[in-house]
Amino acid sequence: MNLSWTFVDYASMILGGLLLGGTLKQIGNVIKGALFVLYMIGDTTLGVLLILGYPVYSPPDVPFSPYTVSQLVEVSYLMFGIMNAILFGVLGYTLRKLLN
């Protein structure tokens, strides 16, 4: 595993999240909803690919992967759990705002 590329990857994700989060008050609800839907689609797709053992994400085809296939499947189930918790949180928040 190349530590410098891993650091660049994590740093770019954190920076992108901070930049996007800093502009959320300035964008409209339609764009916020579209970003949320894209996040849900992307996370669901990645979870399904990990569960099915898609070759791009499977350790035999990725020789530098430190994770086993069973670890990737466990992570994908955890991703689904977290994703559904976020979805229910957003839906609950939105319904509460609409009913008030």
mmCIF file of C-alpha atoms in Angstrom:
data_model
loop_
_atom_site.group_PDB
_atom_site.id
_atom_site.type_symbol
_atom_site.label_atom_id
_atom_site.label_comp_id
_atom_site.label_asym_id
_atom_site.label_seq_id
_atom_site.Cartn_x
_atom_site.Cartn_y
_atom_site.Cartn_z
ATOM 1 C CA MET A 1 0.000 0.000 0.000
ATOM 2 C CA ASN A 2 1.393 3.403 -0.970
ATOM 3 C CA LEU A 3 1.063 5.664 2.079
ATOM 4 C CA SER A 4 1.582 8.926 0.211
ATOM 5 C CA TRP A 5 -1.278 8.204 -2.227
ATOM 6 C CA THR A 6 -3.494 7.124 0.652
ATOM 7 C CA PHE A 7 -2.776 10.414 2.415
ATOM 8 C CA VAL A 8 -3.530 12.414 -0.755
ATOM 9 C CA ASP A 9 -6.781 10.461 -1.191
ATOM 10 C CA TYR A 10 -7.958 11.076 2.380
ATOM 11 C CA ALA A 11 -6.859 14.713 2.355
ATOM 12 C CA SER A 12 -8.715 15.398 -0.907
ATOM 13 C CA MET A 13 -11.893 13.785 0.449
ATOM 14 C CA ILE A 14 -11.715 15.872 3.630
ATOM 15 C CA LEU A 15 -10.988 19.067 1.697
ATOM 16 C CA GLY A 16 -13.813 18.362 -0.767
ATOM 17 C CA GLY A 17 -16.227 17.711 2.087
ATOM 18 C CA LEU A 18 -15.238 20.918 3.850
ATOM 19 C CA LEU A 19 -15.570 22.980 0.672
ATOM 20 C CA LEU A 20 -18.958 21.492 -0.156
ATOM 21 C CA GLY A 21 -20.159 21.811 3.426
ATOM 22 C CA GLY A 22 -19.137 25.448 3.511
ATOM 23 C CA THR A 23 -21.363 26.282 0.550
ATOM 24 C CA LEU A 24 -24.476 24.313 1.575
ATOM 25 C CA LYS A 25 -26.214 27.376 3.027
ATOM 26 C CA GLN A 26 -25.805 29.195 -0.282
ATOM 27 C CA ILE A 27 -27.274 26.529 -2.579
ATOM 28 C CA GLY A 28 -30.940 25.761 -3.055
ATOM 29 C CA ASN A 29 -32.949 22.853 -1.742
ATOM 30 C CA VAL A 30 -33.138 21.227 -5.176
ATOM 31 C CA ILE A 31 -29.363 21.002 -5.417
ATOM 32 C CA LYS A 32 -29.133 19.772 -1.821
ATOM 33 C CA GLY A 33 -31.655 17.051 -2.648
ATOM 34 C CA ALA A 34 -29.819 16.123 -5.841
ATOM 35 C CA LEU A 35 -26.504 15.848 -3.979
ATOM 36 C CA PHE A 36 -28.136 13.643 -1.354
ATOM 37 C CA VAL A 37 -29.665 11.392 -4.021
ATOM 38 C CA LEU A 38 -26.305 11.107 -5.804
ATOM 39 C CA TYR A 39 -24.654 10.191 -2.505
ATOM 40 C CA MET A 40 -27.252 7.489 -1.871
ATOM 41 C CA ILE A 41 -26.864 6.072 -5.401
ATOM 42 C CA GLY A 42 -23.076 6.044 -5.167
ATOM 43 C CA ASP A 43 -22.996 4.448 -1.732
ATOM 44 C CA THR A 44 -25.569 1.810 -2.695
ATOM 45 C CA THR A 45 -23.677 0.966 -5.882
ATOM 46 C CA LEU A 46 -20.380 0.601 -4.035
ATOM 47 C CA GLY A 47 -22.018 -1.565 -1.357
ATOM 48 C CA VAL A 48 -23.544 -3.877 -3.979
ATOM 49 C CA LEU A 49 -20.228 -4.140 -5.847
ATOM 50 C CA LEU A 50 -18.430 -5.051 -2.620
ATOM 51 C CA ILE A 51 -21.027 -7.675 -1.663
ATOM 52 C CA LEU A 52 -20.971 -9.269 -5.119
ATOM 53 C CA GLY A 53 -17.166 -9.294 -5.135
ATOM 54 C CA TYR A 54 -16.881 -7.225 -8.306
ATOM 55 C CA PRO A 55 -13.346 -7.774 -9.692
ATOM 56 C CA VAL A 56 -12.299 -4.127 -9.406
ATOM 57 C CA TYR A 57 -12.797 -4.243 -5.629
ATOM 58 C CA SER A 58 -11.790 -7.851 -4.934
ATOM 59 C CA PRO A 59 -8.374 -8.553 -3.379
ATOM 60 C CA PRO A 60 -7.289 -11.249 -5.882
ATOM 61 C CA ASP A 61 -7.495 -8.725 -8.731
ATOM 62 C CA VAL A 62 -6.135 -5.897 -6.598
ATOM 63 C CA PRO A 63 -2.797 -7.269 -5.354
ATOM 64 C CA PHE A 64 -2.051 -4.273 -3.127
ATOM 65 C CA SER A 65 -5.352 -4.523 -1.212
ATOM 66 C CA PRO A 66 -4.724 -5.279 2.457
ATOM 67 C CA TYR A 67 -8.332 -6.440 2.932
ATOM 68 C CA THR A 68 -9.845 -9.872 2.412
ATOM 69 C CA VAL A 69 -13.089 -10.501 0.557
ATOM 70 C CA SER A 70 -14.916 -11.223 3.824
ATOM 71 C CA GLN A 71 -13.755 -7.888 5.281
ATOM 72 C CA LEU A 72 -15.078 -6.033 2.230
ATOM 73 C CA VAL A 73 -18.458 -7.768 2.568
ATOM 74 C CA GLU A 74 -18.621 -6.801 6.259
ATOM 75 C CA VAL A 75 -17.786 -3.201 5.377
ATOM 76 C CA SER A 76 -20.492 -3.137 2.708
ATOM 77 C CA TYR A 77 -23.119 -4.259 5.235
ATOM 78 C CA LEU A 78 -21.896 -1.576 7.622
ATOM 79 C CA MET A 79 -22.140 0.971 4.777
ATOM 80 C CA PHE A 80 -25.762 -0.047 4.166
ATOM 81 C CA GLY A 81 -26.532 0.354 7.865
ATOM 82 C CA ILE A 82 -24.960 3.786 8.100
ATOM 83 C CA MET A 83 -26.530 4.868 4.817
ATOM 84 C CA ASN A 84 -30.005 3.821 5.988
ATOM 85 C CA ALA A 85 -29.507 5.590 9.327
ATOM 86 C CA ILE A 86 -28.596 8.789 7.456
ATOM 87 C CA LEU A 87 -31.571 8.336 5.121
ATOM 88 C CA PHE A 88 -34.023 7.881 7.998
ATOM 89 C CA GLY A 89 -32.474 10.833 9.823
ATOM 90 C CA VAL A 90 -32.864 13.106 6.803
ATOM 91 C CA LEU A 91 -36.416 11.901 6.150
ATOM 92 C CA GLY A 92 -37.368 12.371 9.815
ATOM 93 C CA TYR A 93 -35.870 15.858 9.872
ATOM 94 C CA THR A 94 -37.650 16.809 6.646
ATOM 95 C CA LEU A 95 -41.004 15.453 7.811
ATOM 96 C CA ARG A 96 -40.668 17.241 11.143
ATOM 97 C CA LYS A 97 -39.983 20.540 9.336
ATOM 98 C CA LEU A 98 -42.931 19.995 6.989
ATOM 99 C CA LEU A 99 -45.365 19.174 9.799
ATOM 100 C CA ASN A 100 -44.404 22.200 11.899
#
